[in-house]
Coordinates of N, CA and C in Angstrom, one line a residue:
M21 N 21.9 -8.9 -59.3 CA 20.8 -8.0 -58.9 C 20.1 -8.7 -57.8
E22 N 19.7 -8.0 -56.8 CA 18.9 -8.5 -55.7 C 17.5 -8.9 -56.2
P23 N 17.0 -10.1 -55.8 CA 15.7 -10.5 -56.3 C 14.6 -9.6 -55.8
I24 N 13.6 -9.5 -56.5 CA 12.4 -8.7 -56.1 C 11.5 -9.7 -55.3
S25 N 11.2 -9.4 -54.1 CA 10.4 -10.3 -53.3 C 9.0 -10.5 -53.8
T26 N 8.5 -11.7 -53.6 CA 7.2 -12.1 -53.9 C 6.2 -11.2 -53.2
A27 N 6.5 -10.9 -51.9 CA 5.6 -10.1 -51.1 C 5.5 -8.7 -51.6
L28 N 6.6 -8.1 -52.1 CA 6.6 -6.8 -52.6 C 5.8 -6.7 -53.9
L29 N 6.0 -7.7 -54.8 CA 5.3 -7.7 -56.0 C 3.8 -7.9 -55.8
L30 N 3.4 -8.7 -54.8 CA 2.0 -8.9 -54.5 C 1.4 -7.6 -53.9
A31 N 2.2 -6.9 -53.1 CA 1.7 -5.7 -52.5 C 1.4 -4.6 -53.5
V32 N 2.4 -4.5 -54.4 CA 2.3 -3.4 -55.4 C 1.2 -3.8 -56.4
A33 N 1.1 -5.0 -56.9 CA 0.1 -5.5 -57.8 C -1.3 -5.4 -57.2
G34 N -1.4 -5.6 -55.9 CA -2.7 -5.5 -55.2 C -3.1 -4.1 -54.8
G35 N -2.3 -3.1 -55.1 CA -2.7 -1.7 -54.8 C -2.3 -1.2 -53.5
A36 N -1.4 -1.9 -52.8 CA -0.9 -1.4 -51.5 C -0.3 -0.1 -51.6
G37 N -0.5 0.8 -50.6 CA 0.2 2.1 -50.7 C -0.7 3.1 -51.4
G38 N -1.9 2.8 -51.8 CA -2.8 3.7 -52.5 C -2.2 4.2 -53.8
E39 N -2.2 5.5 -54.0 CA -1.8 6.1 -55.3 C -0.3 5.8 -55.5
A40 N 0.5 5.9 -54.5 CA 1.9 5.6 -54.7 C 2.1 4.2 -55.2
G41 N 1.4 3.2 -54.7 CA 1.5 1.8 -55.1 C 1.0 1.7 -56.6
R42 N -0.1 2.4 -56.9 CA -0.6 2.3 -58.3 C 0.5 2.9 -59.3
Q43 N 1.1 4.0 -58.9 CA 2.2 4.6 -59.7 C 3.4 3.7 -59.9
L44 N 3.7 3.0 -58.8 CA 4.8 2.0 -58.9 C 4.5 0.9 -59.8
W45 N 3.3 0.4 -59.8 CA 2.9 -0.7 -60.7 C 2.9 -0.2 -62.1
A46 N 2.4 1.0 -62.4 CA 2.5 1.6 -63.7 C 3.9 1.7 -64.2
K47 N 4.8 2.1 -63.3 CA 6.2 2.3 -63.7 C 6.8 0.9 -64.1
L48 N 6.5 -0.1 -63.3 CA 7.0 -1.4 -63.5 C 6.4 -2.0 -64.9
S49 N 5.2 -1.7 -65.1 CA 4.5 -2.2 -66.3 C 5.2 -1.5 -67.5
D50 N 5.4 -0.2 -67.4 CA 6.0 0.5 -68.5 C 7.4 -0.1 -68.8
L51 N 8.2 -0.3 -67.7 CA 9.5 -0.8 -67.9 C 9.6 -2.2 -68.5
V52 N 8.7 -3.1 -68.1 CA 8.7 -4.4 -68.6 C 8.2 -4.4 -70.1
R53 N 7.2 -3.6 -70.4 CA 6.7 -3.6 -71.8 C 7.6 -2.9 -72.8
R54 N 8.7 -2.2 -72.3 CA 9.7 -1.6 -73.2 C 10.7 -2.7 -73.6
E55 N 10.2 -3.7 -74.3 CA 11.1 -4.8 -74.6 C 11.5 -4.7 -76.1
T56 N 12.6 -5.3 -76.4 CA 13.1 -5.5 -77.7 C 13.2 -7.0 -78.0
P57 N 13.3 -7.5 -79.2 CA 13.4 -8.9 -79.4 C 14.6 -9.6 -78.7
E58 N 15.7 -8.8 -78.5 CA 16.8 -9.3 -77.8 C 16.7 -9.4 -76.3
T59 N 15.8 -8.6 -75.8 CA 15.7 -8.4 -74.3 C 14.3 -8.7 -73.8
A60 N 13.5 -9.4 -74.6 CA 12.1 -9.7 -74.2 C 12.1 -10.5 -72.9
G61 N 11.0 -10.4 -72.2 CA 10.8 -11.2 -71.0 C 10.0 -10.4 -69.9
G62 N 9.1 -11.1 -69.3 CA 8.3 -10.6 -68.2 C 6.9 -10.1 -68.6
V63 N 6.6 -9.9 -69.8 CA 5.3 -9.3 -70.2 C 4.2 -10.4 -69.9
V64 N 4.4 -11.6 -70.2 CA 3.4 -12.6 -69.9 C 3.2 -12.8 -68.4
E65 N 4.3 -12.8 -67.7 CA 4.2 -12.9 -66.2 C 3.5 -11.7 -65.6
L66 N 3.9 -10.5 -66.1 CA 3.3 -9.2 -65.6 C 1.7 -9.3 -65.8
T67 N 1.4 -9.6 -67.0 CA -0.1 -9.7 -67.4 C -0.8 -10.7 -66.5
S68 N -0.2 -11.8 -66.3 CA -0.7 -12.9 -65.5 C -1.0 -12.4 -64.0
L69 N 0.0 -11.7 -63.5 CA -0.2 -11.1 -62.1 C -1.2 -10.0 -62.1
E70 N -1.3 -9.2 -63.1 CA -2.3 -8.2 -63.2 C -3.7 -8.8 -63.1
A71 N -3.9 -10.0 -63.7 CA -5.2 -10.6 -63.8 C -5.5 -11.2 -62.4
S72 N -4.5 -11.7 -61.6 CA -4.7 -12.2 -60.3 C -3.7 -11.7 -59.4
P73 N -3.9 -10.4 -58.9 CA -2.9 -9.8 -58.1 C -2.6 -10.4 -56.7
D74 N -3.4 -11.4 -56.3 CA -3.1 -12.1 -55.0 C -2.5 -13.5 -55.2
A75 N -2.1 -13.8 -56.4 CA -1.5 -15.1 -56.7 C 0.0 -15.1 -56.5
A76 N 0.4 -15.8 -55.4 CA 1.8 -15.8 -55.1 C 2.7 -16.5 -56.1
D77 N 2.1 -17.5 -56.7 CA 2.9 -18.2 -57.8 C 3.2 -17.3 -59.0
R78 N 2.2 -16.5 -59.3 CA 2.4 -15.6 -60.4 C 3.4 -14.5 -60.1
A79 N 3.4 -14.0 -58.8 CA 4.4 -13.0 -58.4 C 5.8 -13.6 -58.4
Q80 N 5.9 -14.9 -58.0 CA 7.2 -15.6 -58.0 C 7.7 -15.7 -59.5
A81 N 6.8 -16.0 -60.4 CA 7.2 -16.2 -61.8 C 7.6 -14.8 -62.4
L82 N 6.9 -13.7 -62.0 CA 7.3 -12.4 -62.5 C 8.7 -12.0 -61.9
G83 N 8.9 -12.3 -60.6 CA 10.2 -12.0 -60.0 C 11.3 -12.7 -60.7
A84 N 11.1 -14.0 -61.0 CA 12.1 -14.8 -61.7 C 12.4 -14.2 -63.1
A85 N 11.3 -13.8 -63.8 CA 11.5 -13.3 -65.2 C 12.2 -11.9 -65.2
L86 N 11.9 -11.1 -64.2 CA 12.6 -9.8 -64.0 C 14.1 -10.0 -63.8
C87 N 14.4 -10.9 -62.9 CA 15.9 -11.2 -62.7 C 16.6 -11.7 -63.9
L88 N 15.9 -12.6 -64.6 CA 16.5 -13.2 -65.8 C 16.8 -12.1 -66.9
R89 N 15.8 -11.3 -67.1 CA 15.9 -10.2 -68.0 C 17.0 -9.2 -67.6
A90 N 17.0 -8.9 -66.3 CA 18.1 -8.0 -65.8 C 19.5 -8.5 -66.1
E91 N 19.6 -9.8 -66.0 CA 20.9 -10.4 -66.3 C 21.4 -10.2 -67.8
R92 N 20.4 -10.1 -68.7 CA 20.7 -10.0 -70.1 C 20.7 -8.6 -70.6
D93 N 20.1 -7.7 -69.9 CA 19.9 -6.3 -70.4 C 20.3 -5.3 -69.3
S94 N 21.4 -4.6 -69.5 CA 21.9 -3.7 -68.5 C 21.0 -2.5 -68.3
A95 N 20.4 -2.0 -69.4 CA 19.5 -0.8 -69.3 C 18.3 -1.2 -68.5
F96 N 17.8 -2.4 -68.7 CA 16.6 -2.9 -68.0 C 17.0 -3.1 -66.5
K97 N 18.2 -3.6 -66.3 CA 18.7 -3.8 -64.9 C 18.7 -2.5 -64.1
D98 N 19.2 -1.4 -64.8 CA 19.3 -0.1 -64.2 C 17.9 0.4 -63.8
G99 N 17.0 0.3 -64.8 CA 15.6 0.7 -64.5 C 15.0 -0.1 -63.4
L100 N 15.2 -1.4 -63.4 CA 14.6 -2.2 -62.4 C 15.2 -1.9 -61.0
T101 N 16.5 -1.7 -61.0 CA 17.1 -1.3 -59.7 C 16.5 -0.1 -59.2
Q102 N 16.3 0.9 -60.0 CA 15.7 2.2 -59.6 C 14.3 2.0 -59.1
W103 N 13.5 1.2 -59.9 CA 12.2 0.9 -59.5 C 12.1 0.2 -58.1
H104 N 13.0 -0.8 -57.9 CA 13.1 -1.6 -56.7 C 13.4 -0.7 -55.5
Q105 N 14.3 0.3 -55.7 CA 14.6 1.2 -54.6 C 13.4 2.0 -54.2
Q106 N 12.6 2.5 -55.2 CA 11.4 3.3 -54.9 C 10.3 2.4 -54.3
A107 N 10.2 1.2 -54.7 CA 9.2 0.3 -54.2 C 9.5 -0.1 -52.8
Q108 N 10.8 -0.3 -52.4 CA 11.1 -0.6 -51.0 C 10.8 0.5 -50.1
A109 N 10.7 1.7 -50.5 CA 10.3 2.8 -49.7 C 8.8 2.7 -49.3
L110 N 8.0 2.0 -50.2 CA 6.6 1.9 -49.9 C 6.4 0.9 -48.8
R111 N 5.8 1.3 -47.7 CA 5.6 0.4 -46.6 C 4.3 -0.3 -46.8
T112 N 4.3 -1.6 -46.7 CA 3.1 -2.4 -47.1 C 2.5 -3.1 -45.9
G113 N 2.8 -2.8 -44.7 CA 2.2 -3.4 -43.6 C 3.1 -4.5 -42.9
D114 N 4.2 -4.8 -43.5 CA 5.1 -5.8 -42.9 C 6.0 -5.1 -41.9
G115 N 6.5 -5.8 -41.0 CA 7.5 -5.2 -40.0 C 6.8 -4.8 -38.7
D116 N 7.7 -4.3 -37.8 CA 7.2 -4.0 -36.5 C 6.9 -2.5 -36.4
T117 N 6.1 -2.2 -35.4 CA 5.8 -0.8 -35.0 C 6.1 -0.6 -33.6
K118 N 6.8 0.5 -33.2 CA 7.0 0.9 -31.8 C 6.6 2.3 -31.7
N119 N 5.6 2.6 -30.9 CA 5.1 4.0 -30.7 C 5.5 4.4 -29.3
T120 N 6.0 5.7 -29.2 CA 6.3 6.2 -27.9 C 5.8 7.7 -27.9
I121 N 5.1 8.0 -26.8 CA 4.7 9.4 -26.5 C 5.3 9.7 -25.2
S122 N 6.1 10.8 -25.2 CA 6.8 11.2 -24.0 C 7.0 12.7 -24.0
G123 N 7.5 13.2 -22.9 CA 7.8 14.6 -22.8 C 6.7 15.5 -22.2
G124 N 5.9 14.9 -21.3 CA 4.9 15.7 -20.6 C 3.5 15.5 -21.2
T125 N 2.7 16.5 -20.9 CA 1.3 16.4 -21.3 C 1.2 16.7 -22.8
Q126 N 0.4 15.9 -23.5 CA 0.2 16.1 -25.0 C -1.2 16.4 -25.2
E127 N -1.5 17.3 -26.0 CA -2.9 17.7 -26.4 C -3.1 17.5 -27.9
G128 N -4.3 17.0 -28.2 CA -4.6 16.8 -29.6 C -4.7 15.4 -30.0
P129 N -5.1 15.1 -31.2 CA -5.3 13.7 -31.6 C -3.9 13.0 -31.7
V130 N -4.0 11.7 -31.4 CA -2.8 10.9 -31.5 C -3.2 9.6 -32.2
L131 N -2.5 9.2 -33.2 CA -2.7 7.9 -33.8 C -1.5 7.1 -33.6
Q132 N -1.7 5.9 -33.2 CA -0.5 5.0 -33.0 C -0.7 3.8 -34.0
G133 N 0.3 3.5 -34.7 CA 0.3 2.5 -35.7 C 1.3 2.8 -36.8
R134 N 1.0 2.3 -38.0 CA 1.9 2.6 -39.1 C 1.1 2.6 -40.4
D135 N 1.7 3.1 -41.5 CA 1.1 3.1 -42.8 C -0.2 3.8 -42.9
F136 N -0.3 4.9 -42.3 CA -1.5 5.7 -42.4 C -1.5 6.5 -43.7
S137 N -2.6 6.7 -44.3 CA -2.7 7.7 -45.5 C -4.1 8.3 -45.5
G138 N -4.2 9.4 -46.1 CA -5.5 10.1 -46.3 C -6.1 10.6 -45.0
I139 N -5.3 10.9 -44.0 CA -5.9 11.4 -42.7 C -5.9 12.9 -42.7
N140 N -7.0 13.5 -42.2 CA -7.1 14.9 -42.1 C -7.7 15.3 -40.8
F141 N -7.0 16.0 -39.9 CA -7.6 16.3 -38.6 C -8.4 17.6 -38.6
N142 N -8.4 18.3 -39.7 CA -9.0 19.6 -39.8 C -10.4 19.5 -40.5
G143 N -11.0 18.4 -40.5 CA -12.4 18.3 -41.0 C -12.4 17.8 -42.4

């Protein structure tokens, strides 16, 4: 399984992406807490990162625990893979932005940047 990046775990734990990020964190929490004695792992690390969502060492520990558990539990691995795909769609401010306006005269508001949310031009 592809490792979950520390940056992604920090972003989601820290509330990046607004409501979408909060929902992703809740889904990960539910997935991790659905443990059995045979497949336990990650709850301590998850709780630790919840307490300090900006602690990179705690995010690294959670990422390692998730990978280890995914190796032992195929159902968890499937759920984690699905969660990871959803989380990767959440843009958290990393990466480049290239904005282009072309095609003649443009009228109306224009925002250039990335990762906008909660914008309403109609008042």
